[in-house]
C-alpha positions as protocol buffer text, in pm:
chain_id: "A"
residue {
  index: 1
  type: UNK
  ca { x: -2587 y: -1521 z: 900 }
}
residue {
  index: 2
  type: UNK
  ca { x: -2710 y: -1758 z: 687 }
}
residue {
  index: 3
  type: UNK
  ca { x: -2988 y: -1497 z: 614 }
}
residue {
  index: 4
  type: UNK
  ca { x: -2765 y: -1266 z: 484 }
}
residue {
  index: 5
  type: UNK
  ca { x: -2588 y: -1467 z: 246 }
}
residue {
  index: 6
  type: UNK
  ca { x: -2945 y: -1539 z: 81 }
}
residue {
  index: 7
  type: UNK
  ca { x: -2993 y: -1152 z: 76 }
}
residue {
  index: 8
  type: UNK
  ca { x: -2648 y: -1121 z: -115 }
}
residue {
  index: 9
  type: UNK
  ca { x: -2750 y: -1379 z: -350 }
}
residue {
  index: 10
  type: UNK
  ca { x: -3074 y: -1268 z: -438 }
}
residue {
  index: 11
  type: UNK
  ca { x: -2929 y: -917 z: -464 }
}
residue {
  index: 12
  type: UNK
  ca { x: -2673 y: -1062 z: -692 }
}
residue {
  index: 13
  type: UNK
  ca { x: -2966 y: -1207 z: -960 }
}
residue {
  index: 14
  type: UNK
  ca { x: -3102 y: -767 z: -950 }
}
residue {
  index: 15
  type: UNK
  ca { x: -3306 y: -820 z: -634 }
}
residue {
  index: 16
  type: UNK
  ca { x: -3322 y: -499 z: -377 }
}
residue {
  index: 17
  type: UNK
  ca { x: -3201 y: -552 z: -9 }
}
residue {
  index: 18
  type: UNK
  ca { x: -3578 y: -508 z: 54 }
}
residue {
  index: 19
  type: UNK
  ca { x: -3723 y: -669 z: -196 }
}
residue {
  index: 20
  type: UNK
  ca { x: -3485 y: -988 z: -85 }
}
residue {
  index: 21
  type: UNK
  ca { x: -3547 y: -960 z: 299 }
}
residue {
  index: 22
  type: UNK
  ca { x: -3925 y: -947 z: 193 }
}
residue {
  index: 23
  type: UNK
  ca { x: -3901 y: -1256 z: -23 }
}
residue {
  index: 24
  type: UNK
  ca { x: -3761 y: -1438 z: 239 }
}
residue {
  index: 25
  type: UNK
  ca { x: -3931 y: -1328 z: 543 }
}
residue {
  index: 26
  type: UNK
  ca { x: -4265 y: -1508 z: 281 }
}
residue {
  index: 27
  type: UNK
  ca { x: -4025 y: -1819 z: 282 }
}
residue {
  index: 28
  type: UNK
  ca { x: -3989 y: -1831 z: 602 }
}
residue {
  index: 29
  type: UNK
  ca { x: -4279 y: -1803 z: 755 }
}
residue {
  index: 30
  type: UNK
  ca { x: -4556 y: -1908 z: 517 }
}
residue {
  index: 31
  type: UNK
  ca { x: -4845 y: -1669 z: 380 }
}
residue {
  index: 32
  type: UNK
  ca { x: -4866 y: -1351 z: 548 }
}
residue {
  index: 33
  type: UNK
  ca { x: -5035 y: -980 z: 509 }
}
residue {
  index: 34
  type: UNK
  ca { x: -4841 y: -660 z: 436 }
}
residue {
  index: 35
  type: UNK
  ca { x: -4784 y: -538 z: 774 }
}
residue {
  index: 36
  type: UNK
  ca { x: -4660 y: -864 z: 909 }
}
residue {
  index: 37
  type: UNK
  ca { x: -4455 y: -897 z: 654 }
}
residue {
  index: 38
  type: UNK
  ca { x: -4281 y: -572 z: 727 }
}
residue {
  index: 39
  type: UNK
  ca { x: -4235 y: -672 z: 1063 }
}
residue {
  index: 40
  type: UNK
  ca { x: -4099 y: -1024 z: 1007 }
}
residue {
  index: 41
  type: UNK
  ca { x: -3809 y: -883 z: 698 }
}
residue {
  index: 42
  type: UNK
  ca { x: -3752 y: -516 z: 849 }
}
residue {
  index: 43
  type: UNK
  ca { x: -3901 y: -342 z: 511 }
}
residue {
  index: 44
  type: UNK
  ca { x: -4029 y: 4 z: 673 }
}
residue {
  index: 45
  type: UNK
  ca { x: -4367 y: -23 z: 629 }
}
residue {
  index: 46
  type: UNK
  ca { x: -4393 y: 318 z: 401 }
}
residue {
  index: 47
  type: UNK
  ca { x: -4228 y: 98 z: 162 }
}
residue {
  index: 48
  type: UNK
  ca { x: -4362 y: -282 z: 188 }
}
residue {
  index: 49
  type: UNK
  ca { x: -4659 y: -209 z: -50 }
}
residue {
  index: 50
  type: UNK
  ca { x: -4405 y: -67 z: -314 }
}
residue {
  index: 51
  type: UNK
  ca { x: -4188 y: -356 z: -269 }
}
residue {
  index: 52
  type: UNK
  ca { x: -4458 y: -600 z: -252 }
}
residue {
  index: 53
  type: UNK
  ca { x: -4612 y: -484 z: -568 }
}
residue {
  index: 54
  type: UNK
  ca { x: -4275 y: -512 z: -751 }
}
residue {
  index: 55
  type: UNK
  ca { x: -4192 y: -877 z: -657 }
}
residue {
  index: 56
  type: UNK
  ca { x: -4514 y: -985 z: -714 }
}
residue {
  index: 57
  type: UNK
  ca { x: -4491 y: -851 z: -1098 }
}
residue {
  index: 58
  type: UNK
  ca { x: -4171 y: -1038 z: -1132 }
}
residue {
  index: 59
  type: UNK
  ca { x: -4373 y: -1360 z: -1023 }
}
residue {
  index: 60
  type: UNK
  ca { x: -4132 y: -1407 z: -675 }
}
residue {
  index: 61
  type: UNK
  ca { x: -4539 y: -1379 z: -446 }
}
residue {
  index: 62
  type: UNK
  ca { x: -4876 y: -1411 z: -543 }
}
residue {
  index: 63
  type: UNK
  ca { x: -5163 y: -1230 z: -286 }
}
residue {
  index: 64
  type: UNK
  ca { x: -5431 y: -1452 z: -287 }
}
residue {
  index: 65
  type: UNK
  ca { x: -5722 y: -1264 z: -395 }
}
residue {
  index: 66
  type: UNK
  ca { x: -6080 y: -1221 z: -206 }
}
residue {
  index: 67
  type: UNK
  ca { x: -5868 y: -1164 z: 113 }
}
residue {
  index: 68
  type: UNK
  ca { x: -5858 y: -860 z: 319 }
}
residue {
  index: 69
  type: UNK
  ca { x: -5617 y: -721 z: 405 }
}
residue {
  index: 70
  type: UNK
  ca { x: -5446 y: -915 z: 130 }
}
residue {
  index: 71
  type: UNK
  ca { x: -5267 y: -1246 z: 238 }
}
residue {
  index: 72
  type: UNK
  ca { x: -4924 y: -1315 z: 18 }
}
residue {
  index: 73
  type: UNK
  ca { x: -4740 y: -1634 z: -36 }
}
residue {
  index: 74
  type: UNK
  ca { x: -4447 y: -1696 z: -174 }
}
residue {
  index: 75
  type: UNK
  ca { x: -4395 y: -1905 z: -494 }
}
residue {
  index: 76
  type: UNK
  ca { x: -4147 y: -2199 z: -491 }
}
residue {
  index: 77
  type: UNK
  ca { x: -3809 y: -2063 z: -571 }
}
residue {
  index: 78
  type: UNK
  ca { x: -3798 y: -2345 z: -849 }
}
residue {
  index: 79
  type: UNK
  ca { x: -4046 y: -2173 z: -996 }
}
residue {
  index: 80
  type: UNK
  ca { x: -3938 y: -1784 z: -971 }
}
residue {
  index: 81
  type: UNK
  ca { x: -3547 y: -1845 z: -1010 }
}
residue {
  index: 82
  type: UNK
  ca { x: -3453 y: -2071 z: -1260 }
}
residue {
  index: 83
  type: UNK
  ca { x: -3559 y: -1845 z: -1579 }
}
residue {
  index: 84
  type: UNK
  ca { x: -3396 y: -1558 z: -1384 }
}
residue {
  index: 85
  type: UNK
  ca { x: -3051 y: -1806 z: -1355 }
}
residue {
  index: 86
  type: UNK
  ca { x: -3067 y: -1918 z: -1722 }
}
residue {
  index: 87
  type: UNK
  ca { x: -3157 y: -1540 z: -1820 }
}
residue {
  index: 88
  type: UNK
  ca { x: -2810 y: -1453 z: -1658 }
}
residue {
  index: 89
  type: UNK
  ca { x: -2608 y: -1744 z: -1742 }
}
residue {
  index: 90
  type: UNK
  ca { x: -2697 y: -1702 z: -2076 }
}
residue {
  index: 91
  type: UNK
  ca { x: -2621 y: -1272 z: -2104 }
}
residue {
  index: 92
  type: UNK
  ca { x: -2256 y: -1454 z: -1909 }
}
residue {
  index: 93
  type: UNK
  ca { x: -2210 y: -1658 z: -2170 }
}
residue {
  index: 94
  type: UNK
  ca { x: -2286 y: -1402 z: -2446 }
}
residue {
  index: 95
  type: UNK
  ca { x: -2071 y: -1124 z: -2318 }
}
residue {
  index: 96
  type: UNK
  ca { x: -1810 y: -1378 z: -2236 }
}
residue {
  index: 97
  type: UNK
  ca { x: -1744 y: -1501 z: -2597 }
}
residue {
  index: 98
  type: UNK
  ca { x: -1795 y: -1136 z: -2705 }
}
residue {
  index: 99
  type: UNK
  ca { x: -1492 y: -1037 z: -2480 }
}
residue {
  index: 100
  type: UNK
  ca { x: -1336 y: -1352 z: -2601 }
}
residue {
  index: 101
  type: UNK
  ca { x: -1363 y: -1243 z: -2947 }
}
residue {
  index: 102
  type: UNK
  ca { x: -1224 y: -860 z: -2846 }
}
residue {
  index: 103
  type: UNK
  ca { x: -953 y: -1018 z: -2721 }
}
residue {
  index: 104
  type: UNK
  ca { x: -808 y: -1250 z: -2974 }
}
residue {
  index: 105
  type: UNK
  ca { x: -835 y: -961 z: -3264 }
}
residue {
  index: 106
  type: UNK
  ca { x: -702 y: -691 z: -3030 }
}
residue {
  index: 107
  type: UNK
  ca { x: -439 y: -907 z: -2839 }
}
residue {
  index: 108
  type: UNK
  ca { x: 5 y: -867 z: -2882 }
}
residue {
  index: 109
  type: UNK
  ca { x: 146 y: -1169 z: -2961 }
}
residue {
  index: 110
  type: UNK
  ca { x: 322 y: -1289 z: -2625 }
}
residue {
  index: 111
  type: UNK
  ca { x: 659 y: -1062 z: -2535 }
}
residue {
  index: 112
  type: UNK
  ca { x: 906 y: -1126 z: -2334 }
}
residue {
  index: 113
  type: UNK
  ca { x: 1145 y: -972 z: -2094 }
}
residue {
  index: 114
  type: UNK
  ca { x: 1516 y: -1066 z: -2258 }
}
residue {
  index: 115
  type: UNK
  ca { x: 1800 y: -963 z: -2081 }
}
residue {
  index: 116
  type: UNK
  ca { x: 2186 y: -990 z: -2253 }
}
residue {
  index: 117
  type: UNK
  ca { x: 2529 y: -1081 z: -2084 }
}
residue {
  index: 118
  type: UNK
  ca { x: 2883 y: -1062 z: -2217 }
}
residue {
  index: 119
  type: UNK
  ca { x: 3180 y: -1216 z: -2166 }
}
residue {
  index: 120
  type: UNK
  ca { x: 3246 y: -1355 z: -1787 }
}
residue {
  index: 121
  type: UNK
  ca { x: 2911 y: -1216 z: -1676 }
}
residue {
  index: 122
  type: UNK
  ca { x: 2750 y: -1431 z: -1967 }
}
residue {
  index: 123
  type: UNK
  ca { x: 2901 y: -1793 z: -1801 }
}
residue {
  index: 124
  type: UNK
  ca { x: 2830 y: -1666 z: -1450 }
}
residue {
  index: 125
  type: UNK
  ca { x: 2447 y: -1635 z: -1546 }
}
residue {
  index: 126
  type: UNK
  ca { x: 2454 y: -1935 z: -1644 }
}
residue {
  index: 127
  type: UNK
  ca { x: 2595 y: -2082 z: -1356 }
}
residue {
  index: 128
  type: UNK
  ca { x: 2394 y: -1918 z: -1118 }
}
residue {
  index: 129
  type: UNK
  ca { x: 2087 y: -2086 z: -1321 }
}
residue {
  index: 130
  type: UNK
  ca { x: 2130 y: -2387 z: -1224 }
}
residue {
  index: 131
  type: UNK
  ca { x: 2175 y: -2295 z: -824 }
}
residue {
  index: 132
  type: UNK
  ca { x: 1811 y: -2126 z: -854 }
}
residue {
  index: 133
  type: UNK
  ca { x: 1675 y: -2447 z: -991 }
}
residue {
  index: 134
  type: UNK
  ca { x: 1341 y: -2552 z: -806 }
}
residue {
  index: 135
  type: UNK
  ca { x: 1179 y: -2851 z: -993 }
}
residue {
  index: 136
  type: UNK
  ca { x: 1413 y: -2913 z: -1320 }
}
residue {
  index: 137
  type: UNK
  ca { x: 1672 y: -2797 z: -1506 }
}
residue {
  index: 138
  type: UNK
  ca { x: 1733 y: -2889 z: -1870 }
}
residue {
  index: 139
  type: UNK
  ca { x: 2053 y: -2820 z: -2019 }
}
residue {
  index: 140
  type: UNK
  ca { x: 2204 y: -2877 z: -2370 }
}
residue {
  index: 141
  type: UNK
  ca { x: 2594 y: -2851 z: -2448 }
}
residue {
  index: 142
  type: UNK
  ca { x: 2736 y: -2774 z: -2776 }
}
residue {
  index: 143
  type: UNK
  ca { x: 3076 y: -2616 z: -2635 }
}
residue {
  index: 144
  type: UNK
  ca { x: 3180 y: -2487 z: -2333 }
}
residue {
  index: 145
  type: UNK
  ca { x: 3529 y: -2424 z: -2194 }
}
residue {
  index: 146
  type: UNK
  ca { x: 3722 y: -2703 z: -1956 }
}
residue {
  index: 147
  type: UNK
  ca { x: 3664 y: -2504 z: -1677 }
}
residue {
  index: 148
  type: UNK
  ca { x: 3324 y: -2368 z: -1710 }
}
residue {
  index: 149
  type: UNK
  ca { x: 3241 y: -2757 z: -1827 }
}
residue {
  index: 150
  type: UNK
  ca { x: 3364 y: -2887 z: -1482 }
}
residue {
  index: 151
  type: UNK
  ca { x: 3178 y: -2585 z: -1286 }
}
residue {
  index: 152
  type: UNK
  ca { x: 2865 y: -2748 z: -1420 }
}
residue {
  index: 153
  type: UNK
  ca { x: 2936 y: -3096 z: -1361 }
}
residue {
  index: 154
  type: UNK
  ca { x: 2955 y: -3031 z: -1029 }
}
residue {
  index: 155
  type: UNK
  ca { x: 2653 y: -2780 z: -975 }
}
residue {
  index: 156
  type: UNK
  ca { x: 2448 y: -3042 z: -1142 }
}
residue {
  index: 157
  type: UNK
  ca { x: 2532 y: -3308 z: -953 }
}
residue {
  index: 158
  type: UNK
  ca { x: 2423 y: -3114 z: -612 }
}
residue {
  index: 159
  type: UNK
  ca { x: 2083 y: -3030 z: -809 }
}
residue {
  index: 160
  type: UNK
  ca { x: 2003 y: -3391 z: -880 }
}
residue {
  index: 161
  type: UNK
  ca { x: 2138 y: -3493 z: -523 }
}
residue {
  index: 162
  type: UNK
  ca { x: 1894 y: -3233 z: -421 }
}
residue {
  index: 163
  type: UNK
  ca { x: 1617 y: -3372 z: -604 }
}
residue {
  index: 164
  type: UNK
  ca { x: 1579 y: -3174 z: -895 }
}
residue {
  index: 165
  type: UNK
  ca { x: 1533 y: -3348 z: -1214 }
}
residue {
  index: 166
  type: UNK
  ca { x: 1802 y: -3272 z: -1446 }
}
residue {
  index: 167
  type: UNK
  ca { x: 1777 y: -3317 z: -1836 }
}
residue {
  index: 168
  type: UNK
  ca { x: 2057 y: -3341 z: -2046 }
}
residue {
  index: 169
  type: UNK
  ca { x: 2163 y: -3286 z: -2403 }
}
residue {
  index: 170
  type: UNK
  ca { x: 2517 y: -3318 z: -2521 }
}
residue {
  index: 171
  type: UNK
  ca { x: 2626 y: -3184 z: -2860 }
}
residue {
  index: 172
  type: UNK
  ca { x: 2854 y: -3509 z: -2969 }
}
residue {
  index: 173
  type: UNK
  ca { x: 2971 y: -3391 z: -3298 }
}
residue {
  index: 174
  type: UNK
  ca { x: 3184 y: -3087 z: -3118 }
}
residue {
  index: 175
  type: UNK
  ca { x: 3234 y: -3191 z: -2784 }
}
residue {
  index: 176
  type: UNK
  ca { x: 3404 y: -3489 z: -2944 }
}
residue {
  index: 177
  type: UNK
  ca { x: 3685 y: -3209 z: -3029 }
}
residue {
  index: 178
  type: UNK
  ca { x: 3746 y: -3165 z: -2706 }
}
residue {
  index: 179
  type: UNK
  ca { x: 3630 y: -3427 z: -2482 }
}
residue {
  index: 180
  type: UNK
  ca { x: 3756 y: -3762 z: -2447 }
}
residue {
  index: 181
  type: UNK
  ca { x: 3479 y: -4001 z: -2560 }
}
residue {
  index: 182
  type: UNK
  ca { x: 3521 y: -4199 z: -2234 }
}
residue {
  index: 183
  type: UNK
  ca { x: 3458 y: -3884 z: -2024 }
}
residue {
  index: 184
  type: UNK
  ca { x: 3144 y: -3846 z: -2256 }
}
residue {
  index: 185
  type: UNK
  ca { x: 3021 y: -4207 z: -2206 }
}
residue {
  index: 186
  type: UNK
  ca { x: 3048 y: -4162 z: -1814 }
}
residue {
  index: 187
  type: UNK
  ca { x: 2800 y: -3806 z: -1783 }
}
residue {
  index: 188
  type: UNK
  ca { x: 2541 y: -3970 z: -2058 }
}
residue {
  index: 189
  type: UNK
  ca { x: 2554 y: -4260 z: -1809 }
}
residue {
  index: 190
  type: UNK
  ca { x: 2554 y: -4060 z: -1526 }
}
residue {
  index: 191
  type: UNK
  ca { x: 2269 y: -3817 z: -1608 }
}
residue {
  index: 192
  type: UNK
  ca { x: 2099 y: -4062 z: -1845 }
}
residue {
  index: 193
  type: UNK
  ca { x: 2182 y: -3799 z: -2073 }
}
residue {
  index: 194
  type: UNK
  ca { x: 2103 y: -3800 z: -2474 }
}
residue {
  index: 195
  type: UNK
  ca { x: 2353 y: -3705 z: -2782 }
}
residue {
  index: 196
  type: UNK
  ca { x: 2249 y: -3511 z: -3060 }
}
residue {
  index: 197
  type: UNK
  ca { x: 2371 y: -3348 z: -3348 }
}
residue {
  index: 198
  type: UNK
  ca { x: 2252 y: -2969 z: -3277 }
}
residue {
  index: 199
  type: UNK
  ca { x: 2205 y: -2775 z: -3630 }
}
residue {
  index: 200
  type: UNK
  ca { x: 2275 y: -2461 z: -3418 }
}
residue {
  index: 201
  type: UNK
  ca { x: 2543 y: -2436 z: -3209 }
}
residue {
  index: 202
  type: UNK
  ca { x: 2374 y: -2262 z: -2875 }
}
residue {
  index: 203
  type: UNK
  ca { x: 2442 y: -2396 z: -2533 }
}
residue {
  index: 204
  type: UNK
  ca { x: 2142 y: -2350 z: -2376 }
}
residue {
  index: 205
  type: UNK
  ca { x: 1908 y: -2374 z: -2025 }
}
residue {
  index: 206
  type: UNK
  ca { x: 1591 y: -2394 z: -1921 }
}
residue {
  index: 207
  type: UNK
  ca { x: 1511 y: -2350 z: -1562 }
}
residue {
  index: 208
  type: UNK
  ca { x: 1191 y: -2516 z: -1451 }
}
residue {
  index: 209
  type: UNK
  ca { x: 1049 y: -2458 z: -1792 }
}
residue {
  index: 210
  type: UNK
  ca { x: 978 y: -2048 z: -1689 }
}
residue {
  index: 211
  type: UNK
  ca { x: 1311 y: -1923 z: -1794 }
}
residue {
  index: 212
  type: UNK
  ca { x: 1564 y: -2009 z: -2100 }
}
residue {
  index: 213
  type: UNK
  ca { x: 1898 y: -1895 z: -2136 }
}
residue {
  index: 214
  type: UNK
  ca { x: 2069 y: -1900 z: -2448 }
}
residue {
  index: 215
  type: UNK
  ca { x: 2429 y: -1923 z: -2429 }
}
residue {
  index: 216
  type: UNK
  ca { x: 2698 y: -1889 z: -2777 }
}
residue {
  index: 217
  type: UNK
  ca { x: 3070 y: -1979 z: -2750 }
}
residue {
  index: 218
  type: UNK
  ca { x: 3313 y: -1972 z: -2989 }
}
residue {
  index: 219
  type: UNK
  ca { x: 3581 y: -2214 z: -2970 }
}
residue {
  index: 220
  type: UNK
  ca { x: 3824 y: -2014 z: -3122 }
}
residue {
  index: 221
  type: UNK
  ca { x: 3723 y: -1702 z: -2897 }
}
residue {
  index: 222
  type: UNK
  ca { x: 3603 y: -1872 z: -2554 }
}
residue {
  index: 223
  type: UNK
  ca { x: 3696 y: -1572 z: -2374 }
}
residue {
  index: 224
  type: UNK
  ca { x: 3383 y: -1347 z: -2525 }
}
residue {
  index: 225
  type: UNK
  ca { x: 3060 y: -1522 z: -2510 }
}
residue {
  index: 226
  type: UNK
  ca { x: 2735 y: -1369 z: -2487 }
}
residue {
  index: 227
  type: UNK
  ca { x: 2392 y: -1486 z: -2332 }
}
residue {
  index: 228
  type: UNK
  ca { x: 2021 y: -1398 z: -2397 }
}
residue {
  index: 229
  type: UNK
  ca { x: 1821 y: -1447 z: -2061 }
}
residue {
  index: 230
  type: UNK
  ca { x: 1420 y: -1490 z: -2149 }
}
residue {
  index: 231
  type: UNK
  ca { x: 1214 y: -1476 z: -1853 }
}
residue {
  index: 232
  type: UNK
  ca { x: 896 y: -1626 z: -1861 }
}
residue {
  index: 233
  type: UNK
  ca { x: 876 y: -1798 z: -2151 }
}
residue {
  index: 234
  type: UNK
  ca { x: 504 y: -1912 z: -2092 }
}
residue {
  index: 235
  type: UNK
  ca { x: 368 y: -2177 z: -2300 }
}
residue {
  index: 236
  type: UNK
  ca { x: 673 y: -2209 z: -2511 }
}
residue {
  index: 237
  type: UNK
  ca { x: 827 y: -2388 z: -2137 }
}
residue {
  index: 238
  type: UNK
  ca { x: 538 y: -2630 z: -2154 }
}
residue {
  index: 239
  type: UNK
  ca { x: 600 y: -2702 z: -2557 }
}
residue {
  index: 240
  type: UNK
  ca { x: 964 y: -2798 z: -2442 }
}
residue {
  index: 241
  type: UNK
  ca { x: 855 y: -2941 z: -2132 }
}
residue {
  index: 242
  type: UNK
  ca { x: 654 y: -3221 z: -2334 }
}
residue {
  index: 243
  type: UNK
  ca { x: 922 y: -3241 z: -2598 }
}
residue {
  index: 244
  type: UNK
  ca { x: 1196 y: -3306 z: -2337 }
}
residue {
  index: 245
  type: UNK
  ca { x: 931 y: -3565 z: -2187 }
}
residue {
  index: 246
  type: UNK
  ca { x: 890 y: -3745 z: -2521 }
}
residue {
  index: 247
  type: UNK
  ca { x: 1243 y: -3748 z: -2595 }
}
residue {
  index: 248
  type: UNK
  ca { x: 1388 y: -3878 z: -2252 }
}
């Protein structure tokens, strides 16, 4: 077994099968002529010179001269290897950053899958968000209507009872139209929540910082909102992620 993986190896670094199982049978078993050789790796001996010749060109054996028939050894895989490794770590690295370098002029910029709800459909998505929550949920309120409002209280209070961290922003300059500052006061306290004045009025959710939903409501028309749903949102998630982290 542990023979075999050696063969792989060397065959990985442009070895043959035979030209491995020769190189180790040497290994092995010390200095040794051609036909023992072939008997010790299983190179048929019609081949053994052939292969014999060809690793000791590559400087893997040296025959020892004056001998007859001629006596091989094998030279310490130090020796024989390492330039071979470096020689093909450094053609990796090459054709690496050339790929590299393919890629970044040839690459899109990053697109993503957006998906768009009206009307009750668009507060239902949202909704259903927050019940598909695995590790967080953030969540910023501009306006929202009473009973949508209360929906989500409740849903994310059984996410944090759950253990799902919950981050929240509330909108103070209009949800102070039409929510009682006490009743304000109580969910910052209760969710640790943070007010801000939003320069655009989106509600808005991200679900474990993979998906965003982006959700506009009109106070004067509640009754038709509309929602863009972006799934995976990639390394934008991680820019909010450590924005959300530095703000809380």
């Amino acid at each position: 077994m542990e023979s075999a993986r050696m063969i792989n190896s060397l065959k990985k670094l442009g070895l043959t099968e035979y030209e491995a199982k020769a190189y180790i049978a040497l290994l092995e078993h010390g200095e040794a002529d051609a036909l023992e050789i072939s008997r010790r790796s299983g190179v048929p001996r019609t081949r053994i010179y052939d292969i014999l010749s060809k690793l000791e060109s590559n400087g893997f054996i040296q025959g020892l001269k004056g001998s007859r028939p001629t006596i091989y050894i094998a030279l310490p895989p130090s020796h024989t290897l390492k330039p071979l490794k470096d020689s093909i770590v450094k053609d990796l690295e090459n054709t690496l950053n050339d790929l590299e370098q393919l890629y970044l002029r040839n690459s899109s910029p990053q697109r993503y899958n957006v998906w768009l709800f009206r009307g009750l459909q668009a507060y239902g998505t949202a909704l259903r968000l927050i019940d598909e929550a695995q590790e967080s949920i953030l969540v910023k309120i501009v306006y929202l209507p009473h009973e949508i409002l209360e929906n989500l209280w409740s849903k994310l209070r059984k996410v944090k009872a759950d253990g799902i961290d919950v981050y929240l922003i509330l909108d103070a300059k209009i949800l102070s139209t039409s929510m009682p500052k006490k009743r304000m006061m109580e969910l910052v306290k209760e969710f640790n929540a943070k007010i801000l004045n939003s320069l655009i009025p989106l509600n808005g959710l991200v679900l474990d910082f993979k998906q965003a939903l982006l959700l506009y409501v009109s106070p004067n028309l509640p009754q038709n909102p509309f929602a863009f749903l972006i799934q995976d949102i990639g390394e934008l998630g991680q820019l909010i992620k450590k924005h959300m982290i530095d703000l809380m």
